[in-house]
């Protein structure tokens, strides 16, 4: 497979490894170490890379030391927060993986409603700590992704309509720069506001974030959440999606909606046997506000038809955040592409429904992220994130297990997105971008009018493009 490297990586001189081990508090893993294969694995089983070194860093100074080795030996650098880059950006062949998993501390300041979290923290860890005080930071809809990659690229989740994207709630960041210095991105004295602007959507281009500070908001701990599985057979997918679009058009910002088209799994604990293998449309919506109000406002989503199954109810916010965890196990094969749409026209709905019916793998889905409320309006001091004018982020998520099925699954996701390209507003959500095609003009689409300003910031912080394994802003381009 294209993304596989079977070669043994070039190992640096043993004296370099010995010196690095003596310098840092974290751990250095080489291909000779017994846990090398476990440590080099990333979430997407399509990505099989063999780094020369994996440096698990316990502090900013560990990161500086690892970067010094990379600069001296001119090794590629991959930075791993939660390791869930769809495109496999957090690993590399023959280079250094800077693994931030030891930086997993979370501190909550309930009075100031702030969370301070290390660069290797996952959303599940942050949610658990903040929910102890009935607070939450807007993240994603999956608890095992890193806060780092998701926030730096934007961050759509179950709180976005009410409180904005993850990057909108980033207030401050400590960053180890390409030359090993520590910079503070923020709006306070001695901090760099331009760097904060860049980190709010510009990805991992400017340095390695060791500590994030987020604004927290009151949420739950119990919330009302709709998770209703409607039949999608025949013309039902089109009907349900049209209904949901119209509902979302007028829904208040307390409603945080998501629709998913897929196939009911043969799981008798969750679904009656008669529904197994049928096409579904899941309507999901988290209501931020009083439970009874949520029940009243969201009831039409359940009552629009007789559901195949209905998991809606009052539940802890942390449970909502883990609802999809089991569906995306480590090591399965994933090829995702996405597209931003100006509006969900009837014609687009029909095309989505037709393509969804052709999915080769029963585990694949077409995901419709409605961009509404706070996520649509740039807050004061908004950052580099681009794409708020879109009504919808459409995701084609091809998910399958057997490598011999790669070709039809990849083709399905590509064709779905290519067919809908004419309806795109030209912007792209880069966090959902999987492996990129040759010559795909992703960065301009992803960063839009902010691209030139991001190039200028990249030249200041990383003029040699040490951090290039990301949605890369090339400092050398005109
Ligand atoms: P990593 O693979 O660790 O890193 C991703 C990128 O960020 C790399 O370029 C890396 O170099 C850089 N990076 C990582 N850590 C740091 C750091 N500390 N400092 C600087 N750069 C760093 N997105 C959403 O918006 N909403 C969702 O609900 C959502 N759900 C998802 C569910 C799954 C199962 C998956 C696989 C992805 C999901 N995504 C979602 C997309 C997600 O935002 C990206 O995949 C994101 O990059 C994951 O972050 P990570 O830290 O786990 O990734």
XYZ file of C-alpha atoms and ligand atoms in Angstrom:
531
model
C 0.000 0.000 0.000
C 1.111 3.519 -0.837
C 1.391 4.624 2.804
C 3.488 1.678 3.929
C 7.212 1.597 4.431
C 8.789 -1.811 4.777
C 12.378 -0.551 4.955
C 14.397 -0.535 8.167
C 14.852 3.093 9.228
C 18.255 4.739 9.247
C 19.307 4.788 12.904
C 21.242 7.793 14.162
C 24.703 7.231 15.642
C 24.266 5.338 18.971
C 26.179 8.092 20.780
C 23.432 10.577 19.791
C 20.776 8.316 21.273
C 22.782 7.771 24.455
C 23.258 11.540 24.862
C 19.572 12.227 24.267
C 18.538 9.546 26.776
C 20.842 11.117 29.346
C 19.431 14.607 28.711
C 15.688 14.101 28.814
C 13.199 12.971 31.471
C 11.068 11.226 28.858
C 11.814 8.103 26.875
C 13.624 7.368 23.607
C 12.463 4.370 21.569
C 14.426 3.010 18.614
C 13.666 0.181 16.140
C 15.755 -2.126 18.340
C 13.456 -1.670 21.350
C 10.864 -4.394 22.013
C 7.948 -1.918 22.242
C 8.920 -0.063 19.034
C 5.998 -1.475 17.024
C 3.476 -0.585 19.708
C 4.862 2.926 20.070
C 5.063 3.693 16.365
C 1.456 2.632 15.669
C -1.065 5.387 14.963
C -4.858 5.293 14.849
C -5.216 4.901 11.066
C -4.181 1.379 10.025
C -3.515 2.694 6.491
C -0.458 4.461 7.883
C 2.495 2.178 8.599
C 5.640 4.231 9.054
C 8.990 3.447 10.642
C 10.554 6.399 12.411
C 14.232 6.321 13.379
C 13.417 7.619 16.885
C 10.301 8.079 18.966
C 10.953 10.604 21.695
C 8.256 10.638 24.355
C 8.675 14.087 25.880
C 7.825 14.931 29.473
C 8.617 18.665 29.291
C 9.347 21.596 27.025
C 13.059 21.058 27.564
C 12.745 17.425 26.406
C 11.145 18.744 23.224
C 13.945 21.302 22.733
C 16.524 18.527 23.092
C 14.742 16.314 20.564
C 14.434 19.204 18.105
C 18.167 19.921 18.466
C 18.894 16.329 17.382
C 16.483 16.681 14.450
C 18.116 19.936 13.314
C 21.658 18.584 13.647
C 20.937 15.331 11.816
C 18.431 16.952 9.441
C 15.792 14.387 10.323
C 12.111 14.896 9.492
C 10.021 15.808 12.551
C 6.525 14.445 13.225
C 4.593 15.736 16.231
C 2.079 13.452 17.938
C -0.604 14.832 20.242
C -3.456 12.303 20.300
C -2.200 10.434 17.199
C -5.562 10.702 15.369
C -4.471 12.643 12.312
C -6.564 11.107 9.554
C -3.776 11.728 7.043
C -1.094 10.209 9.290
C 0.768 13.449 9.935
C 1.914 12.419 13.388
C 4.394 9.812 12.233
C 7.098 9.541 9.582
C 9.690 7.288 8.002
C 13.327 7.697 9.075
C 12.677 10.753 11.220
C 11.855 11.712 14.810
C 8.388 11.334 16.236
C 7.925 13.779 19.100
C 5.321 11.967 21.175
C 3.563 14.259 23.648
C 1.572 11.577 25.494
C 3.498 12.138 28.770
C 2.277 15.776 28.758
C -1.148 14.684 29.971
C -1.813 16.919 32.984
C -5.083 18.884 33.205
C -5.712 21.644 35.756
C -9.113 23.256 36.125
C -9.594 26.708 37.591
C -13.344 26.628 38.296
C -13.552 30.243 39.455
C -11.957 31.656 36.326
C -13.562 28.870 34.224
C -10.243 27.963 32.666
C -8.597 24.648 31.758
C -4.826 24.323 31.448
C -3.972 21.123 29.605
C -0.761 19.514 28.351
C -0.024 19.064 24.647
C -0.687 15.297 24.808
C -4.073 15.413 26.562
C -7.091 13.738 24.918
C -10.610 15.186 24.924
C -11.777 12.399 27.229
C -9.214 13.478 29.840
C -10.105 17.159 29.543
C -13.867 16.458 29.629
C -13.556 14.301 32.758
C -11.560 16.958 34.624
C -13.790 19.884 33.605
C -17.071 18.027 34.176
C -16.121 17.521 37.821
C -17.056 21.236 38.059
C -19.974 21.140 35.582
C -17.800 22.837 32.967
C -16.643 21.921 29.457
C -14.504 23.223 26.622
C -15.874 22.797 23.098
C -13.975 19.852 21.563
C -14.988 17.097 19.145
C -17.523 14.256 19.298
C -15.007 11.528 20.077
C -13.107 11.259 23.339
C -9.834 9.730 22.138
C -8.629 12.417 19.718
C -5.960 14.786 21.004
C -6.934 18.267 22.130
C -3.872 19.470 20.196
C -4.513 18.520 16.577
C -8.262 19.099 16.838
C -7.951 22.570 18.400
C -5.111 23.778 16.188
C -7.110 22.851 13.078
C -10.485 24.242 14.259
C -12.585 21.733 16.192
C -16.264 20.939 15.491
C -18.109 19.206 18.305
C -21.317 18.914 20.299
C -20.945 22.440 21.737
C -20.024 24.387 18.613
C -23.338 26.161 17.935
C -23.545 27.356 21.512
C -19.922 28.121 22.390
C -17.973 28.068 19.122
C -15.176 25.906 17.813
C -12.400 24.500 19.972
C -9.952 27.043 18.507
C -12.304 29.934 19.395
C -11.939 28.955 23.040
C -8.146 28.761 23.025
C -6.929 31.677 25.146
C -3.247 30.982 25.566
C -0.605 28.447 24.504
C 2.972 27.653 25.470
C 4.910 26.753 22.362
C 8.360 25.266 21.747
C 9.512 26.872 18.508
C 11.606 25.341 15.711
C 14.804 26.761 17.229
C 13.968 25.276 20.646
C 12.838 28.471 22.409
C 9.668 28.811 24.482
C 7.104 31.330 23.209
C 3.766 32.221 24.761
C 0.863 32.791 22.417
C -1.727 35.050 24.000
C -2.996 38.555 24.435
C -1.242 39.352 27.732
C 1.939 41.288 28.397
C 4.992 39.592 26.865
C 2.782 37.213 24.873
C 2.463 37.022 21.107
C -1.108 37.764 19.907
C -0.202 37.001 16.290
C 0.970 33.516 17.269
C -2.351 32.978 19.103
C -4.183 34.082 15.960
C -2.191 31.522 13.941
C -2.749 28.676 16.390
C -6.511 29.252 16.240
C -6.866 27.254 13.033
C -3.404 27.313 11.420
C -2.497 23.789 12.608
C 0.871 22.558 13.871
C 2.881 24.864 11.614
C 4.381 27.243 14.147
C 5.754 25.063 16.896
C 4.893 22.389 19.435
C 2.255 23.384 21.951
C 3.131 22.052 25.398
C 0.244 23.673 27.276
C -3.163 24.926 26.147
C -5.412 27.278 28.126
C -9.110 27.038 27.239
C -12.182 29.020 28.170
C -14.677 26.707 29.885
C -18.472 26.986 29.882
C -21.232 25.584 32.074
C -22.480 22.289 30.573
C -24.409 19.483 32.290
C -23.137 17.352 33.959
C -26.431 15.860 32.676
C -27.633 17.053 29.289
C -30.534 16.265 27.002
C -29.239 14.559 23.917
C -31.079 13.272 20.863
C -29.577 10.263 19.145
C -32.307 8.828 16.995
C -31.769 6.247 14.259
C -34.257 6.757 11.422
C -34.813 4.405 8.531
C -32.955 5.513 5.402
C -34.261 2.939 2.929
C -35.980 3.965 -0.297
C -36.478 7.731 -0.392
C -36.325 8.002 3.398
C -32.737 9.330 3.505
C -33.750 12.270 1.345
C -36.895 12.947 3.438
C -35.084 12.836 6.780
C -32.210 15.015 5.596
C -34.563 17.626 4.133
C -36.452 17.717 7.430
C -33.223 18.054 9.431
C -31.906 20.832 7.176
C -35.097 22.858 7.632
C -35.060 22.181 11.374
C -31.430 23.306 11.679
C -32.092 26.462 9.630
C -34.278 27.875 12.387
C -32.904 26.079 15.457
C -31.601 28.210 18.327
C -27.871 28.236 19.167
C -28.582 25.873 22.083
C -29.039 23.082 19.492
C -25.854 21.382 18.310
C -26.783 19.108 15.401
C -25.126 16.352 13.343
C -26.557 13.853 10.828
C -24.899 10.592 9.821
C -25.935 8.256 6.978
C -24.835 4.632 7.214
C -25.884 1.002 7.634
C -27.302 -0.553 10.822
C -24.752 -2.990 12.266
C -25.767 -6.550 13.154
C -25.568 -5.811 16.867
C -28.537 -7.418 18.667
C -27.766 -5.534 21.885
C -28.372 -2.198 20.189
C -30.685 -2.884 17.253
C -33.581 -5.303 16.636
C -32.598 -8.060 14.172
C -35.147 -6.804 11.615
C -33.167 -3.562 11.241
C -29.725 -5.125 10.695
C -28.237 -4.134 7.341
C -30.856 -1.423 6.654
C -29.725 2.057 5.680
C -30.062 4.588 8.495
C -29.935 8.318 9.035
C -28.873 9.164 12.565
C -29.984 12.561 13.793
C -27.904 13.732 16.726
C -28.341 16.938 18.684
C -27.062 18.114 22.028
C -29.145 20.763 23.768
C -27.212 23.182 25.960
C -29.772 24.458 28.430
C -32.570 23.241 30.694
C -33.437 19.556 30.162
C -37.212 20.099 29.707
C -36.570 22.858 27.173
C -34.250 20.518 25.238
C -36.864 17.762 25.260
C -39.465 20.149 23.858
C -37.247 21.776 21.225
C -35.727 18.517 19.948
C -38.884 16.335 20.055
C -39.665 16.869 16.321
C -36.408 15.084 15.438
C -37.682 11.916 17.092
C -41.300 12.213 16.002
C -40.707 12.856 12.316
C -40.993 9.101 11.612
C -41.081 5.767 13.458
C -37.374 5.313 14.340
C -35.418 2.081 13.917
C -33.961 2.797 17.362
C -33.903 5.737 19.713
C -31.098 6.296 22.215
C -32.160 9.847 23.092
C -32.450 10.888 26.692
C -30.940 12.649 29.658
C -27.344 11.520 30.083
C -23.992 12.696 31.404
C -22.128 14.944 28.977
C -19.056 12.683 29.272
C -21.160 9.753 27.990
C -22.256 11.784 24.974
C -18.602 12.507 24.263
C -17.772 8.773 24.203
C -20.752 7.599 22.202
C -18.815 6.975 19.003
C -15.531 5.768 20.524
C -16.147 2.073 19.844
C -16.939 2.701 16.170
C -13.456 3.997 15.320
C -11.002 1.469 16.757
C -7.251 1.871 16.414
C -5.709 0.100 13.458
C -8.750 -0.178 11.197
C -8.424 1.325 7.716
C -9.738 4.865 7.216
C -9.867 7.148 4.205
C -11.723 10.398 4.814
C -12.408 13.361 2.613
C -14.556 16.394 3.212
C -16.056 19.382 1.528
C -17.696 22.603 2.705
C -21.077 23.420 1.196
C -22.709 26.841 1.010
C -26.163 25.302 1.423
C -27.726 21.871 1.541
C -29.843 22.079 -1.634
C -32.414 19.345 -2.391
C -30.240 18.354 -5.333
C -27.225 17.873 -3.040
C -29.309 15.781 -0.652
C -30.355 13.530 -3.535
C -26.764 13.064 -4.662
C -25.626 12.308 -1.120
C -28.380 9.713 -0.752
C -27.515 8.001 -4.046
C -23.792 7.860 -3.257
C -24.401 6.764 0.322
C -26.343 3.766 -1.006
C -23.253 2.695 -2.957
C -20.860 2.539 0.022
C -18.755 -0.628 -0.306
C -18.165 -1.027 3.429
C -21.041 -1.259 5.951
C -18.845 0.628 8.433
C -18.549 3.754 6.259
C -20.648 6.854 6.814
C -21.538 10.169 5.237
C -21.488 12.830 7.934
C -23.254 16.196 7.806
C -21.908 18.786 10.224
C -24.229 21.781 10.266
C -22.319 25.009 10.836
C -24.637 27.149 12.891
C -24.844 29.537 15.815
C -21.530 30.485 17.360
C -19.459 28.385 14.978
C -20.752 30.433 12.063
C -19.886 33.828 13.502
C -16.260 34.728 14.075
C -15.868 35.866 17.687
C -13.923 39.020 18.504
C -10.226 38.292 17.983
C -11.035 35.187 15.931
C -8.067 33.360 14.544
C -6.848 31.874 11.304
C -9.698 29.356 11.019
C -11.519 29.696 7.699
C -14.865 28.249 6.558
C -17.502 29.889 8.746
C -19.585 31.045 5.808
C -20.329 27.413 4.921
C -23.677 25.987 5.960
C -22.325 22.484 6.154
C -19.149 20.437 6.400
C -19.775 17.190 4.552
C -17.589 14.208 5.408
C -17.171 11.027 3.376
C -15.719 8.615 5.921
C -14.653 5.325 4.334
C -13.995 2.858 7.177
C -13.126 -0.798 6.569
C -10.954 -3.594 7.927
C -9.471 -5.672 5.111
C -6.516 -4.224 3.114
C -7.727 -6.030 -0.002
C -10.785 -3.757 0.080
C -8.724 -0.548 -0.107
C -9.415 0.281 -3.727
C -13.253 0.375 -3.782
C -13.430 2.171 -0.453
C -10.961 4.885 -1.428
C -12.718 5.278 -4.772
C -16.106 5.643 -3.074
C -14.945 8.527 -0.840
C -13.131 10.256 -3.692
C -16.053 9.976 -6.099
C -18.580 11.213 -3.566
C -16.545 14.333 -2.858
C -15.668 14.898 -6.534
C -19.336 14.706 -7.483
C -20.293 17.319 -4.889
C -17.342 19.616 -5.594
C -19.470 21.876 -7.857
C -21.671 22.658 -4.813
C -18.727 23.545 -2.576
C -18.208 27.133 -1.494
C -14.469 26.607 -2.061
C -13.419 26.299 1.594
C -12.255 23.071 3.270
C -12.049 21.787 6.848
C -8.468 20.561 7.009
C -8.892 18.380 10.119
C -11.120 15.996 8.165
C -8.797 15.863 5.186
C -7.314 12.427 4.795
C -4.494 11.480 2.495
C -4.211 14.180 -0.104
C -4.200 13.736 -3.831
C -1.274 14.955 -5.887
C -1.747 18.643 -6.736
C -4.910 19.032 -4.623
C -5.098 22.780 -3.817
C -5.932 22.081 -0.172
C -4.068 24.792 1.706
C -5.532 27.750 -0.195
C -8.995 26.219 0.182
C -8.353 25.491 3.854
C -6.933 28.856 4.852
C -8.663 31.111 2.284
C -8.024 34.830 2.817
C -5.795 34.106 5.826
C -3.200 32.249 3.810
C -0.769 35.155 3.150
C -0.840 36.224 6.807
C -0.154 32.626 7.850
C 2.821 32.430 5.481
C 4.253 35.586 7.104
C 3.806 34.038 10.580
C 5.364 30.774 9.403
C 8.420 32.687 8.136
C 8.818 34.254 11.575
C 8.473 31.056 13.592
C 9.635 28.273 11.278
C 11.547 29.693 8.294
C 13.140 26.329 7.381
C 9.815 24.444 7.603
C 11.011 22.031 10.299
C 7.322 21.446 11.128
C 6.128 20.306 7.731
C 4.261 17.087 8.535
C 0.937 18.839 8.936
C -1.480 20.824 6.767
C 1.621 22.614 5.669
C 2.156 26.293 5.095
C 5.349 26.413 3.070
C 7.397 29.469 4.096
C 9.344 29.353 0.808
C 6.384 29.957 -1.471
C 5.906 33.285 -3.187
P -2.217 14.019 15.896
O -2.188 12.930 14.890
O -1.460 13.818 17.127
O -1.775 15.376 15.238
C -2.473 15.999 14.181
C -1.677 17.202 13.670
O -1.500 18.138 14.722
C -0.298 16.842 13.171
O 0.035 17.659 12.103
C 0.561 17.142 14.366
O 1.855 17.404 13.977
C -0.111 18.332 14.994
N 0.071 18.360 16.462
C -0.322 17.397 17.327
N -0.039 17.771 18.584
C 0.540 18.980 18.511
C 1.027 19.895 19.465
N 0.955 19.658 20.788
N 1.553 21.060 19.028
C 1.609 21.345 17.708
N 1.158 20.520 16.749
C 0.613 19.354 17.154
N -12.389 16.796 14.246
C -13.342 17.628 14.687
O -13.254 18.831 14.465
N -14.412 17.158 15.383
C -14.578 15.857 15.667
O -15.541 15.487 16.307
C -13.613 14.941 15.195
N -13.732 13.621 15.436
C -12.752 12.765 15.021
C -12.858 11.411 15.314
C -11.874 10.544 14.918
C -12.014 9.075 15.202
C -10.739 11.038 14.217
C -9.666 10.122 13.773
C -10.627 12.368 13.915
C -11.629 13.253 14.313
N -11.557 14.611 14.011
C -12.506 15.477 14.476
C -10.426 15.148 13.247
C -9.364 15.614 14.240
O -9.637 16.971 14.558
C -7.969 15.512 13.633
O -7.743 14.199 13.217
C -6.914 15.979 14.635
O -5.732 16.213 13.938
C -6.647 14.972 15.737
O -5.771 15.514 16.683
P -4.649 14.621 17.399
O -3.923 15.490 18.353
O -5.264 13.367 17.887
O -3.771 14.263 16.133
